[in-house]
Amino acid sequence: MVHSTPLQTTHQEICLDDIRSDKRQLPVTGRAKKRLHRRRLLENAWIVVQLYKWPWRILRVLNKLRLRRNALAGAANVHKLVCVEGQHLWRLHLPPWESPKFDRFVHSELQRIQPHDSHADRLALAHLAITKKCPLRCEHCFEWDNLNKPEALTTSDIDTMVDNLLSVGTANIAFSGGEPMLRVHEIVNTVRRCRDESQFWVLTSGFNFSSAHAKSLKEAGLMGVVVSIDDLSPEKHDAFRGKPGSFKDALEAVKHAMDQGLVTAISTCVTRDKANSQYLHAFMDFAKDLGVGFVQLLEPKPVGHYALQDVLLREPELLALEECFLSSNVDDAYREHPIVIYHGYYQRRVGCLAAGNLGVYVDTNGDFMSCPFCHKKNGSLLASDFEQSLNDLEAMGCDSYGQFGLS
């Protein structure tokens, strides 16, 4: 197990015992999970009954909702929940089951399955890259061409973009960059102002994610934090990120986030040398030891700093990611491990959620793109006709995977 010894690097010696949070985000499994699941299913069914009324419509919609859920979770449904401050989450960027926002999420999913007259969000998730500034030089940076140029977005622009997203209904807004924690005070003010209308997240390398900033973000109403950790070796992680001390910053960010009761995930770019069962399951042991609720597996894409490079994973490597995704979420041997999020699994089977469909990426100029890894621009979120641009982006779809849908 990774936690049995300190992690060594030429820059630092790190002992996880010194950094680990006491507020572990533990999985809920077995009978406890089944009880919570049954209760949530009943609540979902009641929402369906209220919206659709006729028995034949109700049964048809419930079955489609089940199929959609299982497609996202990986055929066999996830066998656990994550508990954070007494609330239970099934997936990253979804509200806790106990939250009224989960009812709103169900309304929105049902609208996509069978239109109804109740309120529904247009987007499930929008990524907002709010700064070009970053002290790191990450090997896989998708914003590489924009990095450390003069800022294009003012504080007023950020407010306008968030307000525009809220006007069409956006369930989750995730701040990225560059390094978004360089604009932490603007994030705090935005979240405090809009916390009742959406869930807000920060995607960070860990830089500038201090205990004080974590506390301010939590008090403002931030939902969660996704921290990038791209190697089990601190030295290799720092080399990948282009900055000494980045691994320690990331671990400390994880601790500060969990100490404040923020939903905490670690995200990792799985390059070819790490796309094997031995490394992936060692990484899952490491994540379990940290106590985070979720692990997100990302594939390298030939954009940004990786442009024109041969970085795409091959079939055996993709199969290794899928095996880790499924076993970590379903097998009894991984009952105490975090829930794994791996978008590539459902993208290759049922299509992409992004490209203006359920999600969108807004770059450091305020321009719409399909996703962080698909740099096809279409209009600006700052423009008065941003809704038309969003519609056009959705109509163009995803070149790599097509659009997500269930017949």
CSV table of C-alpha atoms in Angstrom, one decimal:
chain,number,residue,atom,x,y,z
A,1,MET,CA,0.0,0.0,0.0
A,2,VAL,CA,1.2,3.5,-0.8
A,3,HIS,CA,0.5,4.9,2.6
A,4,SER,CA,3.0,2.6,4.4
A,5,THR,CA,6.0,4.7,3.5
A,6,PRO,CA,6.8,8.4,2.9
A,7,LEU,CA,6.8,9.6,-0.7
A,8,GLN,CA,10.3,10.6,-1.7
A,9,THR,CA,11.4,13.3,-4.1
A,10,THR,CA,14.5,15.3,-4.7
A,11,HIS,CA,12.5,18.4,-3.8
A,12,GLN,CA,10.8,17.2,-0.7
A,13,GLU,CA,10.0,14.3,1.5
A,14,ILE,CA,6.3,13.9,2.0
A,15,CYS,CA,4.6,11.8,4.7
A,16,LEU,CA,0.9,11.3,4.0
A,17,ASP,CA,0.2,11.0,7.8
A,18,ASP,CA,1.2,14.7,8.1
A,19,ILE,CA,-1.2,15.8,5.3
A,20,ARG,CA,-4.1,13.4,5.5
A,21,SER,CA,-7.4,15.0,6.5
A,22,ASP,CA,-9.5,13.6,9.4
A,23,LYS,CA,-12.7,14.2,7.4
A,24,ARG,CA,-12.5,11.2,5.1
A,25,GLN,CA,-15.2,11.0,2.5
A,26,LEU,CA,-16.1,7.4,3.0
A,27,PRO,CA,-18.1,5.2,0.7
A,28,VAL,CA,-21.5,3.9,1.7
A,29,THR,CA,-22.1,0.4,0.6
A,30,GLY,CA,-24.2,-2.7,1.3
A,31,ARG,CA,-27.5,-2.4,3.1
A,32,ALA,CA,-27.0,1.2,4.0
A,33,LYS,CA,-26.5,2.1,0.3
A,34,LYS,CA,-29.5,0.0,-0.7
A,35,ARG,CA,-31.8,1.7,1.8
A,36,LEU,CA,-30.7,5.1,0.6
A,37,HIS,CA,-31.1,4.0,-3.0
A,38,ARG,CA,-34.6,2.7,-2.5
A,39,ARG,CA,-35.6,5.9,-0.9
A,40,ARG,CA,-34.2,8.0,-3.8
A,41,LEU,CA,-35.9,5.7,-6.3
A,42,LEU,CA,-39.2,6.3,-4.6
A,43,GLU,CA,-38.7,10.0,-4.7
A,44,ASN,CA,-37.8,9.9,-8.3
A,45,ALA,CA,-40.9,7.8,-9.1
A,46,TRP,CA,-43.0,10.3,-7.3
A,47,ILE,CA,-41.6,13.1,-9.4
A,48,VAL,CA,-42.3,11.1,-12.6
A,49,VAL,CA,-45.9,10.4,-11.4
A,50,GLN,CA,-46.5,14.2,-10.8
A,51,LEU,CA,-45.1,15.1,-14.2
A,52,TYR,CA,-46.5,12.4,-16.5
A,53,LYS,CA,-49.7,11.1,-14.6
A,54,TRP,CA,-50.7,8.3,-17.0
A,55,PRO,CA,-49.4,4.8,-16.0
A,56,TRP,CA,-48.1,3.9,-19.5
A,57,ARG,CA,-46.1,7.1,-19.7
A,58,ILE,CA,-44.8,6.7,-16.2
A,59,LEU,CA,-43.4,3.2,-16.8
A,60,ARG,CA,-41.9,4.2,-20.1
A,61,VAL,CA,-40.1,7.2,-18.6
A,62,LEU,CA,-38.9,5.3,-15.5
A,63,ASN,CA,-37.3,2.7,-17.7
A,64,LYS,CA,-35.6,5.3,-19.8
A,65,LEU,CA,-34.3,7.1,-16.7
A,66,ARG,CA,-32.9,3.8,-15.5
A,67,LEU,CA,-31.1,3.1,-18.8
A,68,ARG,CA,-29.7,6.6,-18.9
A,69,ARG,CA,-28.3,6.3,-15.3
A,70,ASN,CA,-26.8,2.9,-16.0
A,71,ALA,CA,-25.2,4.1,-19.3
A,72,LEU,CA,-23.4,6.9,-17.4
A,73,ALA,CA,-22.4,4.6,-14.5
A,74,GLY,CA,-21.0,1.8,-16.7
A,75,ALA,CA,-23.7,-0.8,-17.4
A,76,ALA,CA,-23.6,-2.3,-13.9
A,77,ASN,CA,-24.7,0.6,-11.6
A,78,VAL,CA,-22.2,2.0,-9.1
A,79,HIS,CA,-22.5,-0.1,-5.9
A,80,LYS,CA,-21.7,2.7,-3.5
A,81,LEU,CA,-22.3,6.3,-2.6
A,82,VAL,CA,-19.9,9.0,-1.1
A,83,CYS,CA,-20.9,10.6,2.2
A,84,VAL,CA,-19.9,14.2,2.7
A,85,GLU,CA,-21.1,15.9,5.9
A,86,GLY,CA,-24.1,13.6,6.1
A,87,GLN,CA,-25.2,14.0,2.5
A,88,HIS,CA,-24.8,11.3,-0.1
A,89,LEU,CA,-23.5,11.6,-3.7
A,90,TRP,CA,-23.6,9.1,-6.5
A,91,ARG,CA,-21.5,11.0,-9.0
A,92,LEU,CA,-19.2,13.9,-9.4
A,93,HIS,CA,-21.0,17.2,-10.4
A,94,LEU,CA,-24.4,15.9,-9.3
A,95,PRO,CA,-26.2,17.2,-6.2
A,96,PRO,CA,-26.4,15.1,-3.0
A,97,TRP,CA,-29.5,12.9,-3.0
A,98,GLU,CA,-30.9,14.8,0.0
A,99,SER,CA,-30.6,18.2,-1.7
A,100,PRO,CA,-33.6,19.9,-3.4
A,101,LYS,CA,-31.2,20.5,-6.3
A,102,PHE,CA,-31.3,16.7,-6.9
A,103,ASP,CA,-35.0,17.0,-7.6
A,104,ARG,CA,-34.2,19.8,-10.0
A,105,PHE,CA,-31.6,17.5,-11.6
A,106,VAL,CA,-34.2,14.7,-12.0
A,107,HIS,CA,-36.6,17.2,-13.6
A,108,SER,CA,-33.9,18.2,-16.1
A,109,GLU,CA,-33.0,14.6,-16.9
A,110,LEU,CA,-36.7,13.8,-17.5
A,111,GLN,CA,-37.1,16.8,-19.8
A,112,ARG,CA,-34.4,15.3,-22.0
A,113,ILE,CA,-36.2,11.9,-22.0
A,114,GLN,CA,-39.8,13.1,-22.3
A,115,PRO,CA,-40.5,16.8,-22.4
A,116,HIS,CA,-42.7,18.3,-19.6
A,117,ASP,CA,-43.8,21.7,-18.5
A,118,SER,CA,-41.8,22.0,-15.3
A,119,HIS,CA,-38.5,23.8,-14.8
A,120,ALA,CA,-35.4,22.1,-16.3
A,121,ASP,CA,-31.8,23.1,-16.7
A,122,ARG,CA,-30.4,23.5,-20.2
A,123,LEU,CA,-26.9,22.5,-19.1
A,124,ALA,CA,-25.7,20.0,-16.5
A,125,LEU,CA,-22.1,21.4,-16.4
A,126,ALA,CA,-20.2,24.4,-17.8
A,127,HIS,CA,-16.5,24.8,-17.4
A,128,LEU,CA,-15.4,28.4,-17.2
A,129,ALA,CA,-11.7,29.1,-17.8
A,130,ILE,CA,-11.4,32.4,-16.0
A,131,THR,CA,-7.7,33.2,-16.2
A,132,LYS,CA,-4.8,32.8,-18.6
A,133,LYS,CA,-2.3,33.0,-15.7
A,134,CYS,CA,-0.6,29.9,-14.3
A,135,PRO,CA,2.7,29.3,-12.5
A,136,LEU,CA,2.8,25.8,-13.9
A,137,ARG,CA,3.8,24.4,-17.3
A,138,CYS,CA,1.8,21.2,-17.5
A,139,GLU,CA,2.8,18.6,-20.1
A,140,HIS,CA,-0.8,18.1,-21.2
A,141,CYS,CA,-2.2,21.7,-20.8
A,142,PHE,CA,-5.1,22.2,-23.2
A,143,GLU,CA,-4.9,26.0,-22.8
A,144,TRP,CA,-1.2,26.1,-23.6
A,145,ASP,CA,-1.5,28.6,-26.5
A,146,ASN,CA,-3.4,31.1,-24.3
A,147,LEU,CA,-1.2,30.7,-21.2
A,148,ASN,CA,0.2,33.7,-19.4
A,149,LYS,CA,-0.9,36.2,-22.1
A,150,PRO,CA,-2.8,39.4,-21.0
A,151,GLU,CA,-6.1,38.6,-19.4
A,152,ALA,CA,-9.1,38.9,-21.6
A,153,LEU,CA,-11.8,38.5,-18.9
A,154,THR,CA,-12.5,41.2,-16.4
A,155,THR,CA,-14.4,40.7,-13.2
A,156,SER,CA,-17.5,42.1,-14.9
A,157,ASP,CA,-17.1,39.6,-17.7
A,158,ILE,CA,-17.0,36.7,-15.3
A,159,ASP,CA,-20.2,38.0,-13.7
A,160,THR,CA,-21.8,38.3,-17.1
A,161,MET,CA,-20.8,34.8,-18.2
A,162,VAL,CA,-22.1,33.3,-15.0
A,163,ASP,CA,-25.4,35.2,-15.2
A,164,ASN,CA,-25.8,34.2,-18.9
A,165,LEU,CA,-25.3,30.5,-17.9
A,166,LEU,CA,-27.8,30.8,-15.1
A,167,SER,CA,-30.4,32.4,-17.4
A,168,VAL,CA,-30.6,29.3,-19.5
A,169,GLY,CA,-30.4,26.9,-16.5
A,170,THR,CA,-26.9,25.5,-15.6
A,171,ALA,CA,-26.8,23.0,-12.8
A,172,ASN,CA,-23.0,23.1,-12.2
A,173,ILE,CA,-20.4,25.7,-13.0
A,174,ALA,CA,-16.7,24.7,-12.6
A,175,PHE,CA,-14.0,27.4,-12.6
A,176,SER,CA,-10.8,26.4,-14.3
A,177,GLY,CA,-7.9,28.3,-16.1
A,178,GLY,CA,-5.0,28.7,-16.2
A,179,GLU,CA,-5.0,28.3,-12.4
A,180,PRO,CA,-8.4,29.6,-11.1
A,181,MET,CA,-7.1,30.1,-7.6
A,182,LEU,CA,-5.3,33.1,-8.8
A,183,ARG,CA,-8.7,34.7,-9.0
A,184,VAL,CA,-10.0,33.2,-5.8
A,185,HIS,CA,-11.6,36.4,-4.5
A,186,GLU,CA,-13.7,36.8,-7.6
A,187,ILE,CA,-14.7,33.1,-7.3
A,188,VAL,CA,-15.8,33.6,-3.7
A,189,ASN,CA,-17.9,36.7,-4.6
A,190,THR,CA,-19.5,34.9,-7.5
A,191,VAL,CA,-20.3,31.8,-5.5
A,192,ARG,CA,-21.7,33.8,-2.6
A,193,ARG,CA,-24.0,35.8,-5.0
A,194,CYS,CA,-25.3,32.8,-7.0
A,195,ARG,CA,-25.0,29.8,-4.6
A,196,ASP,CA,-28.8,29.2,-4.6
A,197,GLU,CA,-29.0,29.0,-8.4
A,198,SER,CA,-26.3,26.5,-9.2
A,199,GLN,CA,-23.5,24.3,-7.7
A,200,PHE,CA,-20.0,25.7,-8.1
A,201,TRP,CA,-16.7,23.9,-8.3
A,202,VAL,CA,-13.0,24.7,-8.6
A,203,LEU,CA,-10.6,22.7,-10.7
A,204,THR,CA,-7.1,23.3,-9.4
A,205,SER,CA,-3.5,22.2,-9.4
A,206,GLY,CA,-3.5,23.0,-5.7
A,207,PHE,CA,-1.5,26.2,-6.2
A,208,ASN,CA,-2.7,28.9,-3.8
A,209,PHE,CA,-5.4,26.6,-2.3
A,210,SER,CA,-4.6,27.5,1.3
A,211,SER,CA,-6.6,26.6,4.4
A,212,ALA,CA,-7.9,30.2,4.6
A,213,HIS,CA,-9.0,30.2,1.0
A,214,ALA,CA,-10.7,26.8,1.4
A,215,LYS,CA,-12.6,28.2,4.4
A,216,SER,CA,-13.7,31.3,2.4
A,217,LEU,CA,-14.8,29.2,-0.5
A,218,LYS,CA,-16.8,26.8,1.8
A,219,GLU,CA,-18.5,29.7,3.6
A,220,ALA,CA,-19.4,31.3,0.2
A,221,GLY,CA,-21.2,28.1,-0.8
A,222,LEU,CA,-18.7,26.2,-3.0
A,223,MET,CA,-19.8,22.6,-3.6
A,224,GLY,CA,-16.5,20.9,-4.3
A,225,VAL,CA,-12.9,20.8,-5.6
A,226,VAL,CA,-11.2,18.7,-8.2
A,227,VAL,CA,-7.4,18.6,-7.6
A,228,SER,CA,-5.0,17.3,-10.3
A,229,ILE,CA,-2.5,14.6,-9.3
A,230,ASP,CA,-0.8,13.1,-12.3
A,231,ASP,CA,1.7,10.6,-10.8
A,232,LEU,CA,2.2,8.6,-7.7
A,233,SER,CA,5.8,9.8,-7.6
A,234,PRO,CA,6.1,13.4,-6.3
A,235,GLU,CA,9.2,14.0,-8.5
A,236,LYS,CA,7.4,12.7,-11.7
A,237,HIS,CA,4.3,14.7,-10.9
A,238,ASP,CA,6.3,17.9,-10.4
A,239,ALA,CA,8.1,17.2,-13.8
A,240,PHE,CA,4.8,16.6,-15.5
A,241,ARG,CA,3.4,19.9,-14.0
A,242,GLY,CA,6.6,21.8,-14.7
A,243,LYS,CA,7.0,23.2,-11.2
A,244,PRO,CA,8.8,21.9,-8.1
A,245,GLY,CA,6.6,21.4,-5.1
A,246,SER,CA,3.4,20.9,-7.2
A,247,PHE,CA,2.7,17.4,-5.7
A,248,LYS,CA,2.9,18.8,-2.1
A,249,ASP,CA,0.6,21.7,-3.1
A,250,ALA,CA,-1.9,19.2,-4.5
A,251,LEU,CA,-1.9,17.0,-1.4
A,252,GLU,CA,-2.3,20.1,0.8
A,253,ALA,CA,-5.2,21.3,-1.3
A,254,VAL,CA,-6.9,17.9,-0.9
A,255,LYS,CA,-6.5,18.2,2.9
A,256,HIS,CA,-7.8,21.8,3.1
A,257,ALA,CA,-10.8,20.9,0.9
A,258,MET,CA,-11.8,17.9,3.0
A,259,ASP,CA,-11.1,19.7,6.3
A,260,GLN,CA,-13.8,22.2,5.2
A,261,GLY,CA,-16.3,19.6,4.1
A,262,LEU,CA,-16.0,20.3,0.4
A,263,VAL,CA,-16.7,17.4,-2.0
A,264,THR,CA,-13.2,16.4,-3.0
A,265,ALA,CA,-12.0,14.6,-6.1
A,266,ILE,CA,-8.6,14.0,-7.6
A,267,SER,CA,-8.2,14.0,-11.4
A,268,THR,CA,-5.4,12.3,-13.2
A,269,CYS,CA,-4.2,12.3,-16.8
A,270,VAL,CA,-3.5,8.7,-17.6
A,271,THR,CA,-0.7,8.7,-20.1
A,272,ARG,CA,0.5,5.5,-21.9
A,273,ASP,CA,3.1,4.6,-19.3
A,274,LYS,CA,0.4,4.6,-16.6
A,275,ALA,CA,-2.4,3.0,-18.5
A,276,ASN,CA,-2.0,-0.4,-17.0
A,277,SER,CA,-3.7,-2.4,-14.2
A,278,GLN,CA,-0.9,-2.3,-11.8
A,279,TYR,CA,-0.4,1.4,-11.8
A,280,LEU,CA,-4.2,2.3,-11.9
A,281,HIS,CA,-5.0,0.1,-8.9
A,282,ALA,CA,-2.0,1.5,-7.0
A,283,PHE,CA,-3.4,4.9,-7.8
A,284,MET,CA,-6.8,3.9,-6.4
A,285,ASP,CA,-5.1,2.6,-3.2
A,286,PHE,CA,-3.4,6.0,-2.9
A,287,ALA,CA,-6.8,7.8,-3.4
A,288,LYS,CA,-8.4,5.6,-0.8
A,289,ASP,CA,-5.7,6.4,1.6
A,290,LEU,CA,-6.1,10.2,1.0
A,291,GLY,CA,-9.8,9.7,1.8
A,292,VAL,CA,-11.2,11.5,-1.3
A,293,GLY,CA,-14.7,10.8,-2.5
A,294,PHE,CA,-14.0,10.5,-6.3
A,295,VAL,CA,-11.2,9.8,-8.8
A,296,GLN,CA,-11.5,11.1,-12.3
A,297,LEU,CA,-9.6,9.4,-15.1
A,298,LEU,CA,-8.7,11.6,-18.1
A,299,GLU,CA,-7.2,10.5,-21.4
A,300,PRO,CA,-4.5,12.6,-23.0
A,301,LYS,CA,-5.6,14.4,-26.2
A,302,PRO,CA,-3.5,15.9,-28.9
A,303,VAL,CA,-4.4,19.5,-28.2
A,304,GLY,CA,-2.7,22.4,-26.5
A,305,HIS,CA,0.7,21.4,-25.3
A,306,TYR,CA,0.2,17.9,-26.7
A,307,ALA,CA,-0.8,19.3,-30.1
A,308,LEU,CA,0.4,17.1,-33.0
A,309,GLN,CA,1.9,14.5,-30.6
A,310,ASP,CA,1.2,10.8,-30.6
A,311,VAL,CA,-0.5,10.6,-27.2
A,312,LEU,CA,-3.8,8.9,-27.8
A,313,LEU,CA,-4.3,5.7,-25.8
A,314,ARG,CA,-4.4,2.5,-27.7
A,315,GLU,CA,-6.8,-0.4,-27.3
A,316,PRO,CA,-5.0,-2.3,-24.5
A,317,GLU,CA,-4.6,0.9,-22.6
A,318,LEU,CA,-8.2,1.9,-23.0
A,319,LEU,CA,-9.2,-1.5,-21.8
A,320,ALA,CA,-7.1,-1.1,-18.7
A,321,LEU,CA,-8.9,2.2,-17.9
A,322,GLU,CA,-12.3,0.5,-18.4
A,323,GLU,CA,-11.3,-2.4,-16.1
A,324,CYS,CA,-10.2,0.0,-13.4
A,325,PHE,CA,-13.4,2.1,-13.8
A,326,LEU,CA,-15.7,-1.0,-13.6
A,327,SER,CA,-13.9,-2.9,-10.9
A,328,SER,CA,-13.4,0.1,-8.6
A,329,ASN,CA,-17.1,1.0,-8.8
A,330,VAL,CA,-18.6,-2.5,-8.6
A,331,ASP,CA,-16.2,-5.2,-7.2
A,332,ASP,CA,-16.4,-6.0,-3.4
A,333,ALA,CA,-12.6,-5.8,-3.2
A,334,TYR,CA,-13.0,-2.0,-3.8
A,335,ARG,CA,-15.9,-1.3,-1.6
A,336,GLU,CA,-13.8,1.2,0.5
A,337,HIS,CA,-12.3,2.9,-2.5
A,338,PRO,CA,-13.5,6.2,-4.1
A,339,ILE,CA,-16.0,6.2,-6.9
A,340,VAL,CA,-14.3,6.4,-10.3
A,341,ILE,CA,-15.5,8.8,-13.1
A,342,TYR,CA,-14.3,7.9,-16.6
A,343,HIS,CA,-16.0,9.8,-19.4
A,344,GLY,CA,-14.4,7.8,-22.1
A,345,TYR,CA,-16.5,4.7,-21.1
A,346,TYR,CA,-19.9,6.1,-21.9
A,347,GLN,CA,-18.6,8.4,-24.7
A,348,ARG,CA,-17.5,5.3,-26.8
A,349,ARG,CA,-20.9,3.6,-26.2
A,350,VAL,CA,-23.6,6.3,-26.2
A,351,GLY,CA,-22.0,9.6,-27.2
A,352,CYS,CA,-20.7,12.7,-25.6
A,353,LEU,CA,-22.4,14.9,-23.0
A,354,ALA,CA,-20.6,18.0,-24.0
A,355,ALA,CA,-20.6,20.1,-27.3
A,356,GLY,CA,-23.5,22.1,-26.0
A,357,ASN,CA,-25.6,19.0,-25.3
A,358,LEU,CA,-25.4,18.7,-21.5
A,359,GLY,CA,-22.1,20.5,-21.1
A,360,VAL,CA,-19.9,23.1,-22.6
A,361,TYR,CA,-16.4,24.6,-22.2
A,362,VAL,CA,-15.8,28.4,-22.2
A,363,ASP,CA,-12.1,29.3,-22.8
A,364,THR,CA,-10.0,32.1,-21.4
A,365,ASN,CA,-11.4,34.5,-24.0
A,366,GLY,CA,-15.0,33.8,-23.2
A,367,ASP,CA,-15.5,31.7,-26.3
A,368,PHE,CA,-17.6,28.6,-26.5
A,369,MET,CA,-15.9,25.3,-27.3
A,370,SER,CA,-17.3,21.8,-27.3
A,371,CYS,CA,-15.1,20.7,-24.4
A,372,PRO,CA,-11.6,21.4,-23.0
A,373,PHE,CA,-10.2,18.8,-25.4
A,374,CYS,CA,-12.2,19.7,-28.5
A,375,HIS,CA,-11.1,23.1,-29.6
A,376,LYS,CA,-14.0,23.9,-32.0
A,377,LYS,CA,-15.1,27.4,-31.3
A,378,ASN,CA,-18.6,28.7,-31.9
A,379,GLY,CA,-19.5,32.2,-30.6
A,380,SER,CA,-19.0,33.9,-27.3
A,381,LEU,CA,-20.7,33.5,-23.9
A,382,LEU,CA,-20.3,37.3,-23.6
A,383,ALA,CA,-22.3,38.1,-26.7
A,384,SER,CA,-26.0,39.0,-26.7
A,385,ASP,CA,-26.8,36.1,-29.0
A,386,PHE,CA,-24.9,33.5,-26.8
A,387,GLU,CA,-28.0,31.2,-26.8
A,388,GLN,CA,-27.9,30.9,-30.6
A,389,SER,CA,-24.2,30.1,-30.4
A,390,LEU,CA,-25.0,27.4,-27.9
A,391,ASN,CA,-27.7,26.0,-30.1
A,392,ASP,CA,-25.3,26.0,-33.1
A,393,LEU,CA,-22.6,24.2,-31.1
A,394,GLU,CA,-25.1,21.5,-30.1
A,395,ALA,CA,-26.2,21.1,-33.7
A,396,MET,CA,-22.6,20.6,-34.8
A,397,GLY,CA,-22.2,17.9,-32.2
A,398,CYS,CA,-19.0,16.1,-31.2
A,399,ASP,CA,-16.7,15.0,-34.0
A,400,SER,CA,-15.1,12.3,-31.9
A,401,TYR,CA,-18.0,10.5,-30.2
A,402,GLY,CA,-21.3,11.9,-31.5
A,403,GLN,CA,-24.0,13.1,-29.1
A,404,PHE,CA,-25.3,11.4,-26.0
A,405,GLY,CA,-28.8,10.0,-26.4
A,406,LEU,CA,-31.0,7.1,-25.6
A,407,SER,CA,-33.8,5.9,-27.9
